[in-house]
Short mmCIF file of N, CA and C in Angstrom, two decimals:
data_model
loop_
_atom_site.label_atom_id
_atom_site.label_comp_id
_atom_site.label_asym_id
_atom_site.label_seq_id
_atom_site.Cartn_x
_atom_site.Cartn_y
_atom_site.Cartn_z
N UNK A 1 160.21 81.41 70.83
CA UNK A 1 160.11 82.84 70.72
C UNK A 1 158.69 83.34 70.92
N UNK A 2 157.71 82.44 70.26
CA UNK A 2 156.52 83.23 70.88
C UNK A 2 155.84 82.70 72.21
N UNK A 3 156.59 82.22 72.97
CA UNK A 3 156.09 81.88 74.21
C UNK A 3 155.95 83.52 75.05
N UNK A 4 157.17 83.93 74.31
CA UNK A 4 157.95 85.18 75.59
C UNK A 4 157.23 86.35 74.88
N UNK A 5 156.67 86.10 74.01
CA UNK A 5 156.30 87.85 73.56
C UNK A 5 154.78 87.52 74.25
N UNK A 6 153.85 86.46 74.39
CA UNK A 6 152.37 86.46 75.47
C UNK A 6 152.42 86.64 76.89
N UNK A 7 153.96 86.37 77.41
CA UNK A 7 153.52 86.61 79.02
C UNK A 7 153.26 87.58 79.38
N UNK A 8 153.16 88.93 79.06
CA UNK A 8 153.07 90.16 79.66
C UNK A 8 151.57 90.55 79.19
N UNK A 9 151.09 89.87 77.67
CA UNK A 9 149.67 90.00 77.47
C UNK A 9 148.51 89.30 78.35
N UNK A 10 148.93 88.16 78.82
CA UNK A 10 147.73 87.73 79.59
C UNK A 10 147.98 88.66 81.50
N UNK A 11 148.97 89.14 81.68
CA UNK A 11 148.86 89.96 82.92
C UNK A 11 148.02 91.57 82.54
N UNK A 12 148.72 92.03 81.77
CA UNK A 12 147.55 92.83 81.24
C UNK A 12 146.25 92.75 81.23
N UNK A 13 145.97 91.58 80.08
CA UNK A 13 144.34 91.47 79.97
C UNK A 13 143.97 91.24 81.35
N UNK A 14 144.29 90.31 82.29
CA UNK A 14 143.59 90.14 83.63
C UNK A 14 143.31 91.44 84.22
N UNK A 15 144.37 92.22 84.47
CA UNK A 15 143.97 93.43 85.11
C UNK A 15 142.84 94.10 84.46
N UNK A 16 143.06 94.43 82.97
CA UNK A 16 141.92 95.02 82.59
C UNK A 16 140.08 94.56 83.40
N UNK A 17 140.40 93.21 83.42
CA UNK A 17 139.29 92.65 83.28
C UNK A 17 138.94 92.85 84.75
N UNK A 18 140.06 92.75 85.73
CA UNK A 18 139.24 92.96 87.23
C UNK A 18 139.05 94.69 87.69
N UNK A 19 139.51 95.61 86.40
CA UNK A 19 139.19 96.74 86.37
C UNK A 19 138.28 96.68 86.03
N UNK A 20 137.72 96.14 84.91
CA UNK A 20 136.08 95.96 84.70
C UNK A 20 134.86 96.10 85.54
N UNK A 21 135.71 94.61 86.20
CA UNK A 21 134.64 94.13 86.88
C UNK A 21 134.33 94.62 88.23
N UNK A 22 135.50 95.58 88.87
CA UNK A 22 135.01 96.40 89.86
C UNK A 22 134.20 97.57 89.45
N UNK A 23 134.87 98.31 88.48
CA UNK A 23 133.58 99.53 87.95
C UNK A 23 132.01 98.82 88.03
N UNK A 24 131.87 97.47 87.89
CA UNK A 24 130.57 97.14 87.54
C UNK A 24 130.14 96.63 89.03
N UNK A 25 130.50 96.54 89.38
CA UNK A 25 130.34 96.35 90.91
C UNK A 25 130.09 97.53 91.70
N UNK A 26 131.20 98.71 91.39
CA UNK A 26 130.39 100.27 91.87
C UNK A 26 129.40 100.72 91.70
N UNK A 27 129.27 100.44 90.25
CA UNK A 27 128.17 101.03 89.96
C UNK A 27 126.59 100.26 90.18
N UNK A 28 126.64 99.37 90.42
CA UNK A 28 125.70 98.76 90.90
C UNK A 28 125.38 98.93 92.04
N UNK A 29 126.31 99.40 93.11
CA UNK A 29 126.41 99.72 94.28
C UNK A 29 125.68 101.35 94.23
N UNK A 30 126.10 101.91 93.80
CA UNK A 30 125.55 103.26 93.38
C UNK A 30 123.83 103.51 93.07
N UNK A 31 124.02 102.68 92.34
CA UNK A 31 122.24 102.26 91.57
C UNK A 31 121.87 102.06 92.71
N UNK A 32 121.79 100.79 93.63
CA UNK A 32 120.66 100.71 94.64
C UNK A 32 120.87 101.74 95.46
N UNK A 33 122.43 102.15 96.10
CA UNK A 33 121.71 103.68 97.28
C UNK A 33 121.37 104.27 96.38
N UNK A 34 120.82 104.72 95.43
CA UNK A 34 119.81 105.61 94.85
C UNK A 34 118.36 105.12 94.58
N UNK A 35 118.08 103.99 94.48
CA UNK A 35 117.07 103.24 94.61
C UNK A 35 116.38 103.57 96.04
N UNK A 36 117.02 103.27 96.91
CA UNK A 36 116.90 102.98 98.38
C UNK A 36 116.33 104.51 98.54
N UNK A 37 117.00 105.67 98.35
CA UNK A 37 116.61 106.88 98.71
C UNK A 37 115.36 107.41 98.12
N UNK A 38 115.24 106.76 96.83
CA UNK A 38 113.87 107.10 96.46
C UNK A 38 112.59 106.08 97.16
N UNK A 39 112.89 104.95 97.27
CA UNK A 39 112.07 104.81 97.91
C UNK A 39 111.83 104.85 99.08
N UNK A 40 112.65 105.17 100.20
CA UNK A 40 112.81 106.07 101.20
C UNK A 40 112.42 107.37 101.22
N UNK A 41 111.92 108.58 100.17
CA UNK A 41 111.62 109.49 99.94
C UNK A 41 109.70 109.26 99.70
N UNK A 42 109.69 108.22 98.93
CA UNK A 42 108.30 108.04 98.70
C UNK A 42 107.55 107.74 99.80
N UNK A 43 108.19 106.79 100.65
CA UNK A 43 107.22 106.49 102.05
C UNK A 43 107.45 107.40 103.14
N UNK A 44 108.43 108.65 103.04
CA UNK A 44 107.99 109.88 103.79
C UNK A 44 107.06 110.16 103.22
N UNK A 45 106.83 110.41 101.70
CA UNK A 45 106.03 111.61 101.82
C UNK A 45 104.20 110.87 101.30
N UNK A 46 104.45 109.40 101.44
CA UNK A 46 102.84 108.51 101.57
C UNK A 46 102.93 108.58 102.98
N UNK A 47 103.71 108.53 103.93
CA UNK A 47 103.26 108.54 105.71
C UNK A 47 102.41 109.99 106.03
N UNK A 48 103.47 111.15 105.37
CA UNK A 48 102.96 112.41 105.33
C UNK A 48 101.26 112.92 104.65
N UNK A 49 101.14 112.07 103.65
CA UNK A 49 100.06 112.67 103.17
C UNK A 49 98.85 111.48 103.80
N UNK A 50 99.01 110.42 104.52
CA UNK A 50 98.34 109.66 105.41
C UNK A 50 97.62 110.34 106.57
N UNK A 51 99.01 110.76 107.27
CA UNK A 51 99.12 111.99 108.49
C UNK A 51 98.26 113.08 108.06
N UNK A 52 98.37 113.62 106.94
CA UNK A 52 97.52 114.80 106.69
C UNK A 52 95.56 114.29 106.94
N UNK A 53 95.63 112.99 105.52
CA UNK A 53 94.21 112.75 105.74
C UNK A 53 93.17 111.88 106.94
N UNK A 54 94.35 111.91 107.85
CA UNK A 54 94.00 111.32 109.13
C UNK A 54 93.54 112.44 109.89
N UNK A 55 94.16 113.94 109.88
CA UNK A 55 93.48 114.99 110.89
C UNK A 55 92.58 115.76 109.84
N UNK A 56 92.59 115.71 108.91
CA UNK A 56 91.09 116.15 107.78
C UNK A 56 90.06 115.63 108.28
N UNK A 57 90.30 113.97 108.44
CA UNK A 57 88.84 113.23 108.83
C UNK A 57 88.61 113.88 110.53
N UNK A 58 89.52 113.72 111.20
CA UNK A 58 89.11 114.10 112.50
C UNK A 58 88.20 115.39 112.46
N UNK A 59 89.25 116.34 111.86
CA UNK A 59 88.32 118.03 111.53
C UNK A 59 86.71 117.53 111.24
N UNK A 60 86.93 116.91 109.87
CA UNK A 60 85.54 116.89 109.31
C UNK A 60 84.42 115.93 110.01
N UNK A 61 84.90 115.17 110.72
CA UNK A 61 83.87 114.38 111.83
C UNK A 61 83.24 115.26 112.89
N UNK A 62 84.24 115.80 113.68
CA UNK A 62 83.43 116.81 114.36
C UNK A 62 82.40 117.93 113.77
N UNK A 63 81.27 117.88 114.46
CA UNK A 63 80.27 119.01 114.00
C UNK A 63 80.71 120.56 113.58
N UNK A 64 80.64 121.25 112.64
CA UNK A 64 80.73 122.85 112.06
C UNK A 64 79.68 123.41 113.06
N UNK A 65 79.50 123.19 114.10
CA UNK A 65 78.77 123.82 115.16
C UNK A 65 78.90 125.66 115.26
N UNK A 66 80.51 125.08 115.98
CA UNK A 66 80.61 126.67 116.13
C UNK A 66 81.82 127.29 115.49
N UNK A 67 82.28 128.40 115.35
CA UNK A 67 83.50 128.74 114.61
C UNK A 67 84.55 127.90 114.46
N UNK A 68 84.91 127.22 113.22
CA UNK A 68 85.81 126.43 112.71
C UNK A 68 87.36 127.20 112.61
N UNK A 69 88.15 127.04 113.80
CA UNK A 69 89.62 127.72 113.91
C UNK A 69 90.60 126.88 112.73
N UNK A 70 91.48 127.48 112.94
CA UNK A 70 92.91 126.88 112.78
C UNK A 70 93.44 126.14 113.65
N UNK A 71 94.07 124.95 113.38
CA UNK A 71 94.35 124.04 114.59
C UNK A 71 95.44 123.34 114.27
N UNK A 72 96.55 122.49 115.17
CA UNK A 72 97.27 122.23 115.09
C UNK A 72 96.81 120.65 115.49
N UNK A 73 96.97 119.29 114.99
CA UNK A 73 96.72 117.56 115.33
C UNK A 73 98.00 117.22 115.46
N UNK A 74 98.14 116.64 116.26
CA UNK A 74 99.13 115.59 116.74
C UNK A 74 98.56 114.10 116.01
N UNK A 75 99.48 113.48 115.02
CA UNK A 75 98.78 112.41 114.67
C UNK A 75 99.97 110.92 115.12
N UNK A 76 99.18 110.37 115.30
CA UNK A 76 100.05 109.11 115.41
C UNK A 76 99.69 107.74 114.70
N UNK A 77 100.65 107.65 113.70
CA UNK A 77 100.16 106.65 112.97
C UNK A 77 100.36 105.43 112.77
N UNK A 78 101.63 104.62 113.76
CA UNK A 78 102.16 103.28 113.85
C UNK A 78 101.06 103.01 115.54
N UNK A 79 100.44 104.09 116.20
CA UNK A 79 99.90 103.51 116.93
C UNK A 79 100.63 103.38 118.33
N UNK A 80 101.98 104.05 118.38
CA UNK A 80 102.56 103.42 119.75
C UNK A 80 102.60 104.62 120.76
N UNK A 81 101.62 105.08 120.85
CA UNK A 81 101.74 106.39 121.70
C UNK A 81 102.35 107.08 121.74
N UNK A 82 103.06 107.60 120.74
CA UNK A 82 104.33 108.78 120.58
C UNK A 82 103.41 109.60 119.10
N UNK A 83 103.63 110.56 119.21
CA UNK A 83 103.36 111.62 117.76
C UNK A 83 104.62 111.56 116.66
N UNK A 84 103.67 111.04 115.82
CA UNK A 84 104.69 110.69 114.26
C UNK A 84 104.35 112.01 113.74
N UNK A 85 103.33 113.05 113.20
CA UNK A 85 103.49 113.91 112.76
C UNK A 85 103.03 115.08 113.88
N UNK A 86 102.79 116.16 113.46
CA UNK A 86 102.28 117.21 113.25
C UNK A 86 101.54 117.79 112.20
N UNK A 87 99.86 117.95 111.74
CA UNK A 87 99.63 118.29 110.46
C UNK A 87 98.99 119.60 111.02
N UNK A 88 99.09 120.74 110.07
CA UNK A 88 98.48 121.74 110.56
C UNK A 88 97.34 122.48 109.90
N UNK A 89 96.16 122.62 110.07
CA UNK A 89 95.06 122.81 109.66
C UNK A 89 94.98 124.25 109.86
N UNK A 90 94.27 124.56 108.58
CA UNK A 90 94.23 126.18 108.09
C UNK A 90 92.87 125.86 108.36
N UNK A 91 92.24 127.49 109.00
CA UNK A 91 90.94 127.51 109.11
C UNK A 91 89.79 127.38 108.23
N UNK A 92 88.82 126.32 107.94
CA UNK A 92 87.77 126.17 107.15
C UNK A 92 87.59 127.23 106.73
N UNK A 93 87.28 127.21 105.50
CA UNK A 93 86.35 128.08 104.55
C UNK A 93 84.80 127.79 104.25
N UNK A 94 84.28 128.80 104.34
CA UNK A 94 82.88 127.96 103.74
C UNK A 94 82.74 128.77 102.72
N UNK A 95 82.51 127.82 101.76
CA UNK A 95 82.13 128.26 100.21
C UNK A 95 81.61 128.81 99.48
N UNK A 96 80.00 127.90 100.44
CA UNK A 96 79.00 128.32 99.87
C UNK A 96 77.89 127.23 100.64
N UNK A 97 76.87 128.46 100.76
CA UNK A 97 75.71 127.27 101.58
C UNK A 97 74.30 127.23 100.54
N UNK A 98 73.85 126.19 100.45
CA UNK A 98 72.37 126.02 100.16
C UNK A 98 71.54 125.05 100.45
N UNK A 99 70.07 125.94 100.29
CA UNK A 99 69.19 125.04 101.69
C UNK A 99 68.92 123.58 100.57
N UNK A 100 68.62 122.77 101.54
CA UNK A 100 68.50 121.49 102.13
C UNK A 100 67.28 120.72 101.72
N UNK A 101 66.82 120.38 100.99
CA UNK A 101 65.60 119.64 100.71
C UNK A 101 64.86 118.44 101.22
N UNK A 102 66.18 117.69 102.62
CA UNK A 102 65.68 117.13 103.72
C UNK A 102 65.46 117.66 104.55
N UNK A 103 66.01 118.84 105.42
CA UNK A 103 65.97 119.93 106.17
C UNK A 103 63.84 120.29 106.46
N UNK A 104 63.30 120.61 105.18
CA UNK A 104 61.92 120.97 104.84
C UNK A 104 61.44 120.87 103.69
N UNK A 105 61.05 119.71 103.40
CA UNK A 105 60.93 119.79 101.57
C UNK A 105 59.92 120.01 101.14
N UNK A 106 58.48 120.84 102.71
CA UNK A 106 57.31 121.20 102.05
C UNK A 106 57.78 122.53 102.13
N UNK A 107 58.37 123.22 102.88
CA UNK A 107 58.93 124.68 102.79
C UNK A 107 59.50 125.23 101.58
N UNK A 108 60.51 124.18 101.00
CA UNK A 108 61.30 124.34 99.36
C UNK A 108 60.43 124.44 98.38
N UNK A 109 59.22 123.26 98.99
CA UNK A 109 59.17 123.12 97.46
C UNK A 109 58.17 123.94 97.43
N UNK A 110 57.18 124.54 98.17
CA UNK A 110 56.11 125.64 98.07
C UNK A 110 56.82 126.51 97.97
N UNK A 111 58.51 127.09 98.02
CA UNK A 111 58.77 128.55 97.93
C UNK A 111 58.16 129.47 99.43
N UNK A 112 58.22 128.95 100.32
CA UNK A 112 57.95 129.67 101.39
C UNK A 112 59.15 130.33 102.02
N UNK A 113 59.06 131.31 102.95
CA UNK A 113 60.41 131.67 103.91
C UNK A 113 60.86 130.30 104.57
N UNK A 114 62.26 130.01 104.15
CA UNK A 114 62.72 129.13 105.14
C UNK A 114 62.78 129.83 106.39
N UNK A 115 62.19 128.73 107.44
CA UNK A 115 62.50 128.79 108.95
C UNK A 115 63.54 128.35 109.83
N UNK A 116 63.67 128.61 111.07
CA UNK A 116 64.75 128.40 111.91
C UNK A 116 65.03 126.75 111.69
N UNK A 117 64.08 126.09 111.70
CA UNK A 117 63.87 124.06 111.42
C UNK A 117 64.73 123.89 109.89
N UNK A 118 64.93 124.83 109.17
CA UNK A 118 65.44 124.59 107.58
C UNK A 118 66.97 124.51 108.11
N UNK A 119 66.96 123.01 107.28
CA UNK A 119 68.82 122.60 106.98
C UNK A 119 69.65 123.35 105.53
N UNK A 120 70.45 123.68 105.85
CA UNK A 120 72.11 123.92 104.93
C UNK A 120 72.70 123.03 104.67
N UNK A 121 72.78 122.58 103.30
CA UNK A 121 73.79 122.08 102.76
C UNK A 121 75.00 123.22 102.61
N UNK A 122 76.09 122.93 103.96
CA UNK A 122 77.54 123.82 103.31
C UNK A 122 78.56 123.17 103.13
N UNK A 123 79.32 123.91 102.16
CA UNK A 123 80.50 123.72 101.55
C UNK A 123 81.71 124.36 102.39
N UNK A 124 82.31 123.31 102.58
CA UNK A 124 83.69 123.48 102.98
C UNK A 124 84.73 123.71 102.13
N UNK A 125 86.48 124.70 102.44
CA UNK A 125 87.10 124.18 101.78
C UNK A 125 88.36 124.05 103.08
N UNK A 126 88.60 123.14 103.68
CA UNK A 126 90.39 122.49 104.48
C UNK A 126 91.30 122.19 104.05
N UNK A 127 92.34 122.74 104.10
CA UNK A 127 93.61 122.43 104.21
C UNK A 127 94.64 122.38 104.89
N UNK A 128 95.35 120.97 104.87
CA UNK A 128 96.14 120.31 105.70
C UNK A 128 97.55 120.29 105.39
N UNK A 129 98.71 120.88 106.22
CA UNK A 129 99.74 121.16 105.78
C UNK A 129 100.74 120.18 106.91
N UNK A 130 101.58 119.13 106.52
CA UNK A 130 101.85 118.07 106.90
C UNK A 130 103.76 118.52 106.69
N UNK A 131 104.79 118.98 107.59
CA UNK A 131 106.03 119.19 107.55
C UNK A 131 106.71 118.37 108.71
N UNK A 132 107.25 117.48 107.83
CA UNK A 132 108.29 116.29 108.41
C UNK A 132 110.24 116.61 108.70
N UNK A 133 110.33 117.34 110.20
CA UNK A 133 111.58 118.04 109.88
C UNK A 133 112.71 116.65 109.53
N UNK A 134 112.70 115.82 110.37
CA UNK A 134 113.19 114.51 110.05
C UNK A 134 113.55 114.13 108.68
N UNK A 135 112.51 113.95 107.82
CA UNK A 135 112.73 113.64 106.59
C UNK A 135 113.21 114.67 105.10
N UNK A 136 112.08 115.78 105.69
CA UNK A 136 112.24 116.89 104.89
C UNK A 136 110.74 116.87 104.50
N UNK A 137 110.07 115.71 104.16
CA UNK A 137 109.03 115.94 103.70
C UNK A 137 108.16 116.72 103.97
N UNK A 138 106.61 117.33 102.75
CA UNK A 138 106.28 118.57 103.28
C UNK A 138 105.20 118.39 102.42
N UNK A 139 103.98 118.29 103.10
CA UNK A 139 102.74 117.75 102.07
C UNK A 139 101.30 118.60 102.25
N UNK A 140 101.07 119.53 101.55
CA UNK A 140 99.85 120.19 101.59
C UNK A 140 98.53 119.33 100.91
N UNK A 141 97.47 119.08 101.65
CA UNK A 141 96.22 118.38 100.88
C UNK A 141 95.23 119.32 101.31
N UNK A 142 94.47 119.60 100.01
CA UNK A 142 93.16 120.48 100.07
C UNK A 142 92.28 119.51 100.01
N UNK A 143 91.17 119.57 100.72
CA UNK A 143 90.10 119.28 100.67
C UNK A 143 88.49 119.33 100.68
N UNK A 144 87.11 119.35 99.93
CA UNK A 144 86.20 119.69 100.26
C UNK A 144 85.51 119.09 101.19
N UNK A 145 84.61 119.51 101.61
CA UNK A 145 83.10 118.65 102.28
C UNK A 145 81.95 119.36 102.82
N UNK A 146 81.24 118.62 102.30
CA UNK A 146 79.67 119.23 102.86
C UNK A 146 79.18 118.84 104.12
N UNK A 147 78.39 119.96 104.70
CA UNK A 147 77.82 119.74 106.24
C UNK A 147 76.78 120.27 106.03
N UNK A 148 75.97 119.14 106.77
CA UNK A 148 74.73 119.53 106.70
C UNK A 148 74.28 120.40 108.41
N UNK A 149 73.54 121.91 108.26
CA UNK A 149 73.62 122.80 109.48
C UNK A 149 72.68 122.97 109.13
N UNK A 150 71.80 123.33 110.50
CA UNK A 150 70.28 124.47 111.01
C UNK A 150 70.63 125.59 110.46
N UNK A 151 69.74 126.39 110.30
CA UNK A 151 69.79 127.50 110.04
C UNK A 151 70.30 128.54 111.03
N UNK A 152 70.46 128.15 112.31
CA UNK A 152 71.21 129.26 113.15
C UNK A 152 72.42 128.68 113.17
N UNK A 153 73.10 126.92 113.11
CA UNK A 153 74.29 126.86 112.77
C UNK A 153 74.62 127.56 111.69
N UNK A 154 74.18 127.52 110.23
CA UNK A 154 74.85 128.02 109.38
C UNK A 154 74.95 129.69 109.19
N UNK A 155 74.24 130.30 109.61
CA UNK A 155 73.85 131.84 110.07
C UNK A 155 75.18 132.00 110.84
N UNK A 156 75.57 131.32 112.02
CA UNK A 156 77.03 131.40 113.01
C UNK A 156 78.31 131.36 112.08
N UNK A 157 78.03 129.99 111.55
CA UNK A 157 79.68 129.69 111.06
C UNK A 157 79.93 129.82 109.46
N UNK A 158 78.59 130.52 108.44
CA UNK A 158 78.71 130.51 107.45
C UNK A 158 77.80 131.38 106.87
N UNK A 159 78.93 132.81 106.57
CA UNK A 159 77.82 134.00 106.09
C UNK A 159 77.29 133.94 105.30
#
């Protein structure tokens, strides 16, 4: 008699158990594509903010000579001759200028009129706006830097 009242309990319990063990299997499945997307999200938006400080340096290498525009870089960053981004550069700001104590440092330091030969220390402020339609990503980086200018450069590009 008690043979016949367990057969229907161990078909039961089995099922339970490979009900189990698929939920735990989904959900594990679940966990990594969400894993995957975040870190798929993170290396858009580290390529993006790469891309950004790759056309900052370009900007800021070239001389503050003459009027500092707004500009658009094509950047390429795996190197294979195709454009991975687009970052787009808002026109320099200058901050703030002051003279230079390599520029003339017998002029400074006597308090004389600086001359046309007197250097500017100026202050920059750039920003680089980096939009990845592909990914979504979308990365603004501000940045400072100082340039050192003549006095008729900085007179031009920095009132």
């Amino acid at each position: 008699m008690m043979r016949s009242a367990q057969r229907g309990a161990t078909l039961i319990i089995g099922l339970i158990m490979i009900v189990l063990i698929t939920l735990i299997v989904v959900n594990a499945f679940t966990l990594s594509s969400s894993n995957m997307k975040s870190v798929g999200n993170m290396q858009a938006r580290d390529e993006s903010l790469a891309a950004a400080n790759e056309a900052l340096e370009l900007v800021t290498s070239s001389a503050f000579t003459d009027s500092p525009v707004a500009q658009a870089i094509n950047v390429d960053l795996n190197k294979d001759g195709t454009t991975d981004y687009s970052v787009d550069i808002a026109q320099p700001v200058c901050a703030r200028a002051t003279a230079s104590t390599t520029g003339g440092p017998s002029d400074v330091e006597l308090g004389a009129a600086l001359t046309s030969s007197a250097k500017w220390n100026t202050e920059w402020d750039l920003q680089a706006t980096v939009s990845d339609a592909l990914t979504g990503a979308k990365v603004i980086v501000r940045q400072g830097v100082r340039v050192l200018l003549t006095d008729t450069q900085k007179t031009a590009v920095c009132p």
